[in-house]
mmCIF file of C-alpha atoms in Angstrom:
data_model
loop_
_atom_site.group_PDB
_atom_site.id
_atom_site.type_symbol
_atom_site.label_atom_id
_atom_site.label_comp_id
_atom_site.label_asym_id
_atom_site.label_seq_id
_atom_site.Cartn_x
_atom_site.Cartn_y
_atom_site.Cartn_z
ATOM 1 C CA UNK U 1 -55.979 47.826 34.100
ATOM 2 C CA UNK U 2 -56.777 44.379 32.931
ATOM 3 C CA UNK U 3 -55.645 44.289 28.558
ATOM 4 C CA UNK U 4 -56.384 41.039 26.701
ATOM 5 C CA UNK U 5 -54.851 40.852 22.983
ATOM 6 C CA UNK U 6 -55.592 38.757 20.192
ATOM 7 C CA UNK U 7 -52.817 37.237 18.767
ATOM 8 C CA UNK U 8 -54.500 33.905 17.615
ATOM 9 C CA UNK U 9 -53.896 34.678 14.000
ATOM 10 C CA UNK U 10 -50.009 34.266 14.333
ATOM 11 C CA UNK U 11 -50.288 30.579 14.284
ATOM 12 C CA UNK U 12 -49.054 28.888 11.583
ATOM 13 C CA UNK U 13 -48.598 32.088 9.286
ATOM 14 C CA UNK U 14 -45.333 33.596 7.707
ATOM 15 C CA UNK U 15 -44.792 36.824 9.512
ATOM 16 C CA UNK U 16 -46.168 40.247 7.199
ATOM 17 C CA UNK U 17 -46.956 43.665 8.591
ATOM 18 C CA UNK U 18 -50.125 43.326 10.084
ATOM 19 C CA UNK U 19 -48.594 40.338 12.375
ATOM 20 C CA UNK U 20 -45.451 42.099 12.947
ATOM 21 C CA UNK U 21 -47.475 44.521 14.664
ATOM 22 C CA UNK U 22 -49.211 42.539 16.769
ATOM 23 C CA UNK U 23 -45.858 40.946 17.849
ATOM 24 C CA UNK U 24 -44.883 45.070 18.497
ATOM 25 C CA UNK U 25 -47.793 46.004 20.014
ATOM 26 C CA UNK U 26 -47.403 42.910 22.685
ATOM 27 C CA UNK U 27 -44.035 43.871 23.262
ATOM 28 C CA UNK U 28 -45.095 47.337 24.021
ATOM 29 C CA UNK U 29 -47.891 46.296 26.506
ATOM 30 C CA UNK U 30 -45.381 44.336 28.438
ATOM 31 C CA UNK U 31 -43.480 47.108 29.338
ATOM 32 C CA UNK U 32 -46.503 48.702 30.960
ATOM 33 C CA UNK U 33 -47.852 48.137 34.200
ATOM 34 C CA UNK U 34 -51.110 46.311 33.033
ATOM 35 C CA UNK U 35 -52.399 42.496 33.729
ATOM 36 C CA UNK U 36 -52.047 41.302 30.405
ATOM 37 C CA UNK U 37 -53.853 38.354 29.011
ATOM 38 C CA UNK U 38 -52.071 37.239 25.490
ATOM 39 C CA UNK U 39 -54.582 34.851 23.607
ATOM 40 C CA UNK U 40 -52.914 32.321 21.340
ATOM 41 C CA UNK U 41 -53.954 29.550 19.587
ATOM 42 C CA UNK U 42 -52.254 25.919 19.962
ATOM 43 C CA UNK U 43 -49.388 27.413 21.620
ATOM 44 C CA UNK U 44 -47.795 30.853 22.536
ATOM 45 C CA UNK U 45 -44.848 30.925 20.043
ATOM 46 C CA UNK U 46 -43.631 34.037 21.259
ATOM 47 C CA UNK U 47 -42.461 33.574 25.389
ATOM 48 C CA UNK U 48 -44.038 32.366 28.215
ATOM 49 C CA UNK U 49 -45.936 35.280 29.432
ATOM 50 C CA UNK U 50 -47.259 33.717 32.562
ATOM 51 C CA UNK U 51 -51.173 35.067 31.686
ATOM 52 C CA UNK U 52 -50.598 33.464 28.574
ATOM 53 C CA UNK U 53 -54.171 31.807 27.244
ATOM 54 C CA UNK U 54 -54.667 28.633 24.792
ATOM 55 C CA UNK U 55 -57.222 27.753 22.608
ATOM 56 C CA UNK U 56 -56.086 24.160 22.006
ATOM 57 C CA UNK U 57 -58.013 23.808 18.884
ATOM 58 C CA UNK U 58 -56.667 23.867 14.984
ATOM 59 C CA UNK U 59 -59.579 24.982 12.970
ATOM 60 C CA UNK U 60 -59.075 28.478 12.384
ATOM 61 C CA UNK U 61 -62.746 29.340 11.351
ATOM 62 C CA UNK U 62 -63.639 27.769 15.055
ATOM 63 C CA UNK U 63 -61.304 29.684 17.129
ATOM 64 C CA UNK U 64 -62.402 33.378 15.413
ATOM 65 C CA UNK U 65 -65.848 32.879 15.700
ATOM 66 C CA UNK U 66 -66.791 30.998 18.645
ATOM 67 C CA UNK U 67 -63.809 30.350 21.284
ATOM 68 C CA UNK U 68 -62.239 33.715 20.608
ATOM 69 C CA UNK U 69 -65.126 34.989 22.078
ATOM 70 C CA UNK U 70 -66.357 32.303 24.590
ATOM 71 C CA UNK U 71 -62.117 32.821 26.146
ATOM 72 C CA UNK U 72 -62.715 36.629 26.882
ATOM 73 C CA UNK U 73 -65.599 36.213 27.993
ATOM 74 C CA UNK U 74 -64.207 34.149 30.328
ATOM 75 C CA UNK U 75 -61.795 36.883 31.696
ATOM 76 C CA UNK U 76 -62.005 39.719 34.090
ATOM 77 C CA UNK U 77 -60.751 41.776 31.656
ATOM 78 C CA UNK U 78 -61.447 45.908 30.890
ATOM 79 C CA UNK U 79 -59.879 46.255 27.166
ATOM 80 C CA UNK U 80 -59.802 43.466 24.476
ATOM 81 C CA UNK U 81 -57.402 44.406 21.710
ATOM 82 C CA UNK U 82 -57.305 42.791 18.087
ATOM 83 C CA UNK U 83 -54.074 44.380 16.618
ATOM 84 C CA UNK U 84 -54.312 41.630 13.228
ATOM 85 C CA UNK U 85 -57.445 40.571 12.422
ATOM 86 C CA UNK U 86 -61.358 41.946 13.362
ATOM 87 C CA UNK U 87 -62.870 40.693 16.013
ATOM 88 C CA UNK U 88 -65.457 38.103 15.986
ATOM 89 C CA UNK U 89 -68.648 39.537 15.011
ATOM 90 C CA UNK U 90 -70.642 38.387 18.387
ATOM 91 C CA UNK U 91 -67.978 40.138 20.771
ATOM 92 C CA UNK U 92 -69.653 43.545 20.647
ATOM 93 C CA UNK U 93 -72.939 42.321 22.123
ATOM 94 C CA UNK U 94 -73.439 41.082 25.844
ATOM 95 C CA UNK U 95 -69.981 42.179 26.777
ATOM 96 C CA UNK U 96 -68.177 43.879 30.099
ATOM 97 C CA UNK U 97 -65.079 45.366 28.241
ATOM 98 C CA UNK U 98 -64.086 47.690 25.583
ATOM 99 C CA UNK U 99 -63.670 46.278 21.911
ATOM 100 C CA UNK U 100 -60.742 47.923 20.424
ATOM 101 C CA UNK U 101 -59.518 46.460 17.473
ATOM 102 C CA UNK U 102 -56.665 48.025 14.560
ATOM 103 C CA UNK U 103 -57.820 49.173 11.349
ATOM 104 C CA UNK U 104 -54.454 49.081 9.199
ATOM 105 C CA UNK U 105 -56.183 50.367 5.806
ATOM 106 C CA UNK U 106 -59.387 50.863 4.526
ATOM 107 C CA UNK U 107 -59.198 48.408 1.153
ATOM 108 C CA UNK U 108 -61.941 46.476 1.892
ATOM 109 C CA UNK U 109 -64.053 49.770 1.208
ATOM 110 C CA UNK U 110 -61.713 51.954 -0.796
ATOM 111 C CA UNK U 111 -60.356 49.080 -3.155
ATOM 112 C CA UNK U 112 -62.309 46.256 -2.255
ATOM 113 C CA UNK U 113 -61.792 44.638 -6.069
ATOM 114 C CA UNK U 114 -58.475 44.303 -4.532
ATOM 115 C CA UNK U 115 -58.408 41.678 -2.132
ATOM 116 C CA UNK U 116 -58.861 37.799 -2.265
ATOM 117 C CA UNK U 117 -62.048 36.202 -2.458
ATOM 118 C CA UNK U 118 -61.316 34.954 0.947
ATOM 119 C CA UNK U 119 -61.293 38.249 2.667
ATOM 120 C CA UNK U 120 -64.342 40.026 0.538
ATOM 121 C CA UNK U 121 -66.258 37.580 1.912
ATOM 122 C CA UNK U 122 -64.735 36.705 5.130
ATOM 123 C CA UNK U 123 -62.968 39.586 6.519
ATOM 124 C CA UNK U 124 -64.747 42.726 5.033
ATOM 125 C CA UNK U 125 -67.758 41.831 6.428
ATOM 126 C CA UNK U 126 -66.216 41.850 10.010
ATOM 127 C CA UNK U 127 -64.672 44.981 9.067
ATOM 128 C CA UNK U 128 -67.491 46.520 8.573
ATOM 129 C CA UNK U 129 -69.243 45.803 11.921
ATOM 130 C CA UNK U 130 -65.782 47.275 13.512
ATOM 131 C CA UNK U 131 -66.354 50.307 12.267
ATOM 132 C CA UNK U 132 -69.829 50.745 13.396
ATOM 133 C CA UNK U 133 -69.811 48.780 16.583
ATOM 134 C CA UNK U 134 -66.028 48.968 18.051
ATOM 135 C CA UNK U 135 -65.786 51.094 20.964
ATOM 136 C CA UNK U 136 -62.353 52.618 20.234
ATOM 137 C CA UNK U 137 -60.541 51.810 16.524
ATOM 138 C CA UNK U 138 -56.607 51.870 16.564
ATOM 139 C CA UNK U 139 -54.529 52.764 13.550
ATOM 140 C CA UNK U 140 -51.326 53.359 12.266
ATOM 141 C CA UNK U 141 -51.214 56.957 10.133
ATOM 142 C CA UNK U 142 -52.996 60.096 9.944
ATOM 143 C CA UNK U 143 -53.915 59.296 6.649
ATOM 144 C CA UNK U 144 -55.379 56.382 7.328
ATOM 145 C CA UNK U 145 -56.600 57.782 10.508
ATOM 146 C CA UNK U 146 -58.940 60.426 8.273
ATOM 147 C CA UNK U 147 -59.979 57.321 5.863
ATOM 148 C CA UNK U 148 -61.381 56.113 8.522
ATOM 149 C CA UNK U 149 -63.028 58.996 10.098
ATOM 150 C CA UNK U 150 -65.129 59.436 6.834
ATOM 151 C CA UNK U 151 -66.965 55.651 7.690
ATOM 152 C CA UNK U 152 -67.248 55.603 11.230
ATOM 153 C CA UNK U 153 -68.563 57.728 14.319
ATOM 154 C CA UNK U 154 -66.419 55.566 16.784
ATOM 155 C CA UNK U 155 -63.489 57.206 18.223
ATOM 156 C CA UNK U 156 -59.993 56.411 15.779
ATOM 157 C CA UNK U 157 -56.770 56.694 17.213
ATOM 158 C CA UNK U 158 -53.483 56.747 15.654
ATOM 159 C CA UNK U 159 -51.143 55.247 17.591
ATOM 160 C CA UNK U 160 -48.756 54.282 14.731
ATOM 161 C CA UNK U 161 -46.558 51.935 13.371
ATOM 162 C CA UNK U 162 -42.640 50.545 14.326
ATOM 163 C CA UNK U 163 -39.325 49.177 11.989
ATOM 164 C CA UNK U 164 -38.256 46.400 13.670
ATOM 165 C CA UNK U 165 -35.135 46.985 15.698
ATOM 166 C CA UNK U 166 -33.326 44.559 13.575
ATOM 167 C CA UNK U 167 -33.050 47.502 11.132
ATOM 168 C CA UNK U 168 -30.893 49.670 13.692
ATOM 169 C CA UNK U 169 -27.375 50.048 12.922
ATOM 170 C CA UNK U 170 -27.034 47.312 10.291
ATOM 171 C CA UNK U 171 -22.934 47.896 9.581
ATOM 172 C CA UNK U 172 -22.347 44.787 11.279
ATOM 173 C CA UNK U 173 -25.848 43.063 9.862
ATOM 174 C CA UNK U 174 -25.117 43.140 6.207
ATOM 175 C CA UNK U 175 -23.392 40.506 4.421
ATOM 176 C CA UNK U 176 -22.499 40.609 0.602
ATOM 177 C CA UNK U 177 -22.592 36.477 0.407
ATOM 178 C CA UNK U 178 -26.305 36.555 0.981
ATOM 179 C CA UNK U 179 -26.287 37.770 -2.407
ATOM 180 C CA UNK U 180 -24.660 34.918 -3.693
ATOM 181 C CA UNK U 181 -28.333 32.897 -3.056
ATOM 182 C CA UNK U 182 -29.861 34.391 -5.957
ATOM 183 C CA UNK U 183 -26.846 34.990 -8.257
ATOM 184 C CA UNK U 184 -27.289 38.717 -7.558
ATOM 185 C CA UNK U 185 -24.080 41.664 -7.577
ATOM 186 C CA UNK U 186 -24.300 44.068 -6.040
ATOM 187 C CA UNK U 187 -26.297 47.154 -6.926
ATOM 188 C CA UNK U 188 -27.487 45.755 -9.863
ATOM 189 C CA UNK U 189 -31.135 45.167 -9.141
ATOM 190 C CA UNK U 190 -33.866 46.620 -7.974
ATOM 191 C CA UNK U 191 -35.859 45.168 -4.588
ATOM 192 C CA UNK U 192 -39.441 45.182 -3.821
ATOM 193 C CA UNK U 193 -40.626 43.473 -0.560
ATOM 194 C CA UNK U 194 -44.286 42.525 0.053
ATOM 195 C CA UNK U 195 -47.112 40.177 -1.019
ATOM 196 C CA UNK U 196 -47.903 39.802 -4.587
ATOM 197 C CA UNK U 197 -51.380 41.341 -4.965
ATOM 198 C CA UNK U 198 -53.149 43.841 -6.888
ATOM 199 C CA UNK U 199 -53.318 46.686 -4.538
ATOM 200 C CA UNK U 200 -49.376 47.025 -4.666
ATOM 201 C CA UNK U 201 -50.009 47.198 -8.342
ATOM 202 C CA UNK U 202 -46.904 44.905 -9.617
ATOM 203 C CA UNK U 203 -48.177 45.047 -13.049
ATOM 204 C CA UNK U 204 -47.299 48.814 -13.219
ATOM 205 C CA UNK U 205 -44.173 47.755 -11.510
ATOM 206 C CA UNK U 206 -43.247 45.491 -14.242
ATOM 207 C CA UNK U 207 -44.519 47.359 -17.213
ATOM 208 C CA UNK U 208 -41.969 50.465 -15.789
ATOM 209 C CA UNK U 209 -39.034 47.506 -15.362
ATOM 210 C CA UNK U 210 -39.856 46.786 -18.563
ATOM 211 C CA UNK U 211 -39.440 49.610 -20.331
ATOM 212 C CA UNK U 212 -36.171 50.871 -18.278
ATOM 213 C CA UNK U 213 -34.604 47.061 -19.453
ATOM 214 C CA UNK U 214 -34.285 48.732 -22.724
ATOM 215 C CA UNK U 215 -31.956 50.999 -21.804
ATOM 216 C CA UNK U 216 -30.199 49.068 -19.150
ATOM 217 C CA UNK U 217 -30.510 45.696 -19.838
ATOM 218 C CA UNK U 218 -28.343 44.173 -17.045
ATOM 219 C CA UNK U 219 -30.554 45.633 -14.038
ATOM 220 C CA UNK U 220 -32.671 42.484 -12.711
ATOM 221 C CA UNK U 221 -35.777 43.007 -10.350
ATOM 222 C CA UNK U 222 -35.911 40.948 -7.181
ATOM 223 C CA UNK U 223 -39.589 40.751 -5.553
ATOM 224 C CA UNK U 224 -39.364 39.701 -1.922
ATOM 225 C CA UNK U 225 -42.841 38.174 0.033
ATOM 226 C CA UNK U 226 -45.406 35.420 -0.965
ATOM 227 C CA UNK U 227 -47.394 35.105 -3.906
ATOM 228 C CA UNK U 228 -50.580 36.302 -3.039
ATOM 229 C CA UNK U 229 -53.838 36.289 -5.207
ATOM 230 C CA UNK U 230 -55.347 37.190 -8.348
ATOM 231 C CA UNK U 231 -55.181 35.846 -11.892
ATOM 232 C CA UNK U 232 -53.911 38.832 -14.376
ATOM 233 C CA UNK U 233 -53.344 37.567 -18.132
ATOM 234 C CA UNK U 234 -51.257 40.603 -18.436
ATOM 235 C CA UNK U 235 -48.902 40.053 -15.260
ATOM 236 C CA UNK U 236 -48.315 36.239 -16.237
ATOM 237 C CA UNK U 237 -47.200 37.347 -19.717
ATOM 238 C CA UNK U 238 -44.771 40.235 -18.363
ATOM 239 C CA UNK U 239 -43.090 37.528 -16.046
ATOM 240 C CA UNK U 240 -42.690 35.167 -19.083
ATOM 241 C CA UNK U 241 -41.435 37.377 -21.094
ATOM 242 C CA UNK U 242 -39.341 38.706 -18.386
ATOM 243 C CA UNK U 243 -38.406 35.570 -16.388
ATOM 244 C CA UNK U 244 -34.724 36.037 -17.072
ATOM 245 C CA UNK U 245 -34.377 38.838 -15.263
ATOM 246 C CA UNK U 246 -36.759 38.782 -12.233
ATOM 247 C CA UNK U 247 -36.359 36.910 -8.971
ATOM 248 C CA UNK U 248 -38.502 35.579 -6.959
ATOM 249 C CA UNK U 249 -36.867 35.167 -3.047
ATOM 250 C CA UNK U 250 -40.722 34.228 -1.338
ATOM 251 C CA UNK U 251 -40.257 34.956 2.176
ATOM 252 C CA UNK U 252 -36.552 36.228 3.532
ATOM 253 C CA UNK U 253 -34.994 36.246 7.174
ATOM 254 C CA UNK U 254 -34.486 39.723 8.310
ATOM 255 C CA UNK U 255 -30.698 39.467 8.338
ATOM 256 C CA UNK U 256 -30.889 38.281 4.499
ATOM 257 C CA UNK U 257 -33.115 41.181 3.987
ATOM 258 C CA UNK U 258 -31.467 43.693 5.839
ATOM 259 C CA UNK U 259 -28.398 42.702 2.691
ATOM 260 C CA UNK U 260 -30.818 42.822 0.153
ATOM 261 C CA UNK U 261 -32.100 46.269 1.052
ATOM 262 C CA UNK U 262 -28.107 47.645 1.244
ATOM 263 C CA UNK U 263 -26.926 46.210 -1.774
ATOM 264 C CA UNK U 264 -29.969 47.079 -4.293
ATOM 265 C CA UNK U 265 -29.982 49.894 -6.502
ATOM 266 C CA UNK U 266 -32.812 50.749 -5.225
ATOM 267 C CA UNK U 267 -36.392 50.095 -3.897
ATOM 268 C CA UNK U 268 -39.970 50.195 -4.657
ATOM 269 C CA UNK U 269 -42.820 49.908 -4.176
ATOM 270 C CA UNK U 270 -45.492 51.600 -6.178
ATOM 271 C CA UNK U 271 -49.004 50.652 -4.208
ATOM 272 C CA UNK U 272 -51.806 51.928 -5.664
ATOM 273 C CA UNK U 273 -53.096 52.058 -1.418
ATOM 274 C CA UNK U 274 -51.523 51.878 1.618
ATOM 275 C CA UNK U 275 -52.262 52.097 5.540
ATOM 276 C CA UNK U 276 -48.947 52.723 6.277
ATOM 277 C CA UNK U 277 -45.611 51.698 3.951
ATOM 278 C CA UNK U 278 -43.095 49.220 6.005
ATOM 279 C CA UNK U 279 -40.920 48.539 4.214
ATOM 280 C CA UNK U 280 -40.126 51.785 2.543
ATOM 281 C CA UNK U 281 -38.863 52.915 5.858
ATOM 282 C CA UNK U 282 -37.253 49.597 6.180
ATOM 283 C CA UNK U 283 -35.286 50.420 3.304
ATOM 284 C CA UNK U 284 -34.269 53.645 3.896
ATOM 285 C CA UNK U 285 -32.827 52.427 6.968
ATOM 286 C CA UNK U 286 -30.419 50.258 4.904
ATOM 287 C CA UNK U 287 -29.708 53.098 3.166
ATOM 288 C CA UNK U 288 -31.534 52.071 0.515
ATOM 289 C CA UNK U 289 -32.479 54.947 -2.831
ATOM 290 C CA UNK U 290 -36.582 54.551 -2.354
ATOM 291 C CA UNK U 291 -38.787 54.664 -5.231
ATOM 292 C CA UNK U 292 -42.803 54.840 -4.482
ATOM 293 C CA UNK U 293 -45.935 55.712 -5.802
ATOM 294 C CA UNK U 294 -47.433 59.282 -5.524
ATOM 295 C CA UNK U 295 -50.155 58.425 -3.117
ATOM 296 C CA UNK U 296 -50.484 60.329 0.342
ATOM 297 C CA UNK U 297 -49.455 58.175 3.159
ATOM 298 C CA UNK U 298 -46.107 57.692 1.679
ATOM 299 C CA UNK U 299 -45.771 61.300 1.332
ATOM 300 C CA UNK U 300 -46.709 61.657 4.910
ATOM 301 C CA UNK U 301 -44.462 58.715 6.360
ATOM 302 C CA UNK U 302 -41.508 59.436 3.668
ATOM 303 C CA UNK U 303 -41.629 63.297 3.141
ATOM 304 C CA UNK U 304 -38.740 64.020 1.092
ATOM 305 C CA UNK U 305 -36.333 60.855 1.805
ATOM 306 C CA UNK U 306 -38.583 59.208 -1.282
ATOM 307 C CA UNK U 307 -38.292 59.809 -5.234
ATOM 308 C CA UNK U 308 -42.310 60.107 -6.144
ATOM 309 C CA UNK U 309 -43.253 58.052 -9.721
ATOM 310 C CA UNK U 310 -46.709 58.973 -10.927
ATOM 311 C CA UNK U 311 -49.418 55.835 -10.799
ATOM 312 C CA UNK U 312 -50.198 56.230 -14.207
ATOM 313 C CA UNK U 313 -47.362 57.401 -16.070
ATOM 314 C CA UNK U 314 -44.991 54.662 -17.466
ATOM 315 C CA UNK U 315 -42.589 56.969 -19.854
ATOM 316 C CA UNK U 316 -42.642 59.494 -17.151
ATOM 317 C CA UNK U 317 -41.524 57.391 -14.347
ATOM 318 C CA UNK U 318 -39.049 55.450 -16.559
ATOM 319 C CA UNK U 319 -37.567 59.162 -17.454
ATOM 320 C CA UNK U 320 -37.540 60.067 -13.476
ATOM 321 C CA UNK U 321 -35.650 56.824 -13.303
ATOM 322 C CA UNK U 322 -33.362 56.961 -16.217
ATOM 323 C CA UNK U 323 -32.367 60.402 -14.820
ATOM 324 C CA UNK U 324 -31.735 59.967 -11.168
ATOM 325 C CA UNK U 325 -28.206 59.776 -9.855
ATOM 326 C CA UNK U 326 -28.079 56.498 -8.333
ATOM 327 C CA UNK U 327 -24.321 57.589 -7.474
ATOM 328 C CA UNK U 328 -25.916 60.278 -4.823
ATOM 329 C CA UNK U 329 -25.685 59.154 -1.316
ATOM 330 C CA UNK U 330 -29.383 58.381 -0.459
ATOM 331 C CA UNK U 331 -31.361 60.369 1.186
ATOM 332 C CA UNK U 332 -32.224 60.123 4.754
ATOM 333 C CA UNK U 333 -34.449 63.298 5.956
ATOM 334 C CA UNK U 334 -37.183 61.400 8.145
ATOM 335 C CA UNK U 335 -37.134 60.240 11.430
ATOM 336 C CA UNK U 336 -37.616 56.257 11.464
ATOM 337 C CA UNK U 337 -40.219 54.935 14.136
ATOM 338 C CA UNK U 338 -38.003 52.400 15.258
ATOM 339 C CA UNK U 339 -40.001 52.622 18.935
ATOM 340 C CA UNK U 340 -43.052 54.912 17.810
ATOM 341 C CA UNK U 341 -45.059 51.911 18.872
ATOM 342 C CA UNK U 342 -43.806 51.544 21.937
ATOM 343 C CA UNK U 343 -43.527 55.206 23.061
ATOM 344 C CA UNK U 344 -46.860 55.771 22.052
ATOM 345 C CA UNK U 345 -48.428 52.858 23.898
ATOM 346 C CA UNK U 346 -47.200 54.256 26.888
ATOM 347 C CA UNK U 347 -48.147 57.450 26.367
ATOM 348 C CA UNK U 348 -51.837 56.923 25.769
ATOM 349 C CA UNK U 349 -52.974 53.386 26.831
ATOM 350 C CA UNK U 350 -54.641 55.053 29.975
ATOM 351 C CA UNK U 351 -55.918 58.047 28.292
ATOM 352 C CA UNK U 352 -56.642 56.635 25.434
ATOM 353 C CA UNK U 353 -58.939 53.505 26.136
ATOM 354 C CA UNK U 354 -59.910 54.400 29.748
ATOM 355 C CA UNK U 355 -61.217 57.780 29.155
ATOM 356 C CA UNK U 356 -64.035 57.031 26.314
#
């Protein structure tokens, strides 16, 4: 079996989850015994996979919508995967392999007032001709999976999502100078990791840190990731009037963040939509008290190990806060896919792609 994979978008970016599980997803292939093609751009910054292909050119716009396509066409290939970004929109036509790409979430449709000019008018229209012209669509939860289902009649597989194995026994990981980088003590602060954007709804976030500030006024908030887009009045004025107390770290090496996680109060994240929900695992592994919104993937990837806040509930969720027992030991009643990726891969590459 001849498996070509997309990992051209990695160049030049800071690492969030949807190239993190690319990196995963190659790393599970290469375990398997398949001719794999990896397909980088300037240069493979991962190893030197001896199949490893080029595309020697900068321009981003170029490489995605014209050599992307012209490389695998040049291949003898039978499965072309896209685990970060859709595929070019000319790759379904005129081709001798299967177009498989990964669907993480379905924002573009479900909250499409969400994303960043950039993708409405870039990306969601390539999503869209994935889910009508793909021959197989990957994901990473069930309840994404059924999302899906509801916009497509192409086959959707969930072949979910991995914690990096820098998460796995972190007693000797965790370091309580890190701390000393932001002026932080310990367990005085609560952590949120991911980009700044509407769809994980920091504006609720802050309004709730807000409010809770009045009854404990030493607790700081400590948001983790890149600012992303969007240009809410109300979320500038919050982090004015707020700017003592909230920290901005932008992006984080895993062995700062693996500190960050153990020494917070707590985390959360309180998304308004998710495909999957990382980090909330990521946290819990640190052993970590998780705080998240009431939506359904985090109740299916969480289950109990999570303290639910309501979306739209401010007094209510600053009462479920002001009541918990952050002296508990946290709890830690799900099973964390720290190989799901890779076990899965195995299982069903064949099966999966072969048999369509």
């Amino acid at each position: 079996m001849r498996v070509a994979i997309d990992l051209t978008p990695l160049y030049n970016r800071k690492y969030t989850g949807v190239e993190r599980y690319g990196v995963e997803l190659y790393s599970a292939l290469k375990d398997l015994p398949v001719e794999l093609y990896p397909i980088f751009r300037k240069e493979n910054s991962l190893d030197s996979h001896p199949n490893t292909q080029l595309i020697d050119v900068e321009n981003r716009l170029l490489v995605e919508n014209l050599l992307l396509s012209k490389k695998l066409r040049s291949l003898d290939i039978d499965v072309a995967l896209f685990p970060i970004f859709p595929p070019p929109v000319d790759i379904y036509f005129n081709k001798k392999f299967l177009v498989v790409p990964t669907i993480h979430d379905l924002a573009f449709k479900l909250y499409p007032s969400t994303l960043s000019k950039s993708a409405r008018y870039y990306m969601k229209p390539k999503y869209h001709m994935a889910l009508r012209y793909s021959d197989t669509i990957l994901t990473i939860s069930n309840n994404t999976k059924l999302d899906i289902e509801k916009n497509t009649f192409v086959k959707v597989l969930n072949w979910g999502e991995n914690i990096s194995k820098d998460f796995i026994e972190i007693s000797n990981k965790i370091n309580l100078k890190v701390l000393s980088k932001w002026a932080l003590d310990p367990y005085s602060y609560f952590l949120s990791v991911s980009t700044i954007e509407p769809r994980k709804n920091f504006i609720y976030l802050l309004r709730i840190f807000k409010e809770y500030r009045k009854l404990y006024s030493n607790v700081r908030l400590v948001l983790v990731g890149r600012k992303g887009w969007g240009d809410s009045q109300e979320l500038k004025m919050l982090l004015e009037d707020m700017k003592e107390s909230v920290v901005f770290t932008d992006y984080v090496s895993n062995e700062e963040l693996t500190s960050l996680y153990y020494y917070s109060k707590a985390f959360m994240l309180l998304s308004i939509y998710e495909g999957f929900g990382r980090t909330p695992l990521e946290a819990l592994a640190c052993s970590s008290k998780v705080f998240v919104s009431d939506i359904p993937v985090f109740r299916e990837t969480l289950g109990d190990s999570a303290t639910y806040l309501p979306l739209d509930d401010v007094s209510n969720s600053v009462k479920i806060l002001n009541e918990f027992n952050f002296d508990t030991l946290s709890k830690f009643n799900v099973d964390i896919p720290f190989n799901a990726l890779d076990d899965n891969v195995k299982r069903h590459l064949f099966n999966d792609l072969i048999v369509v």
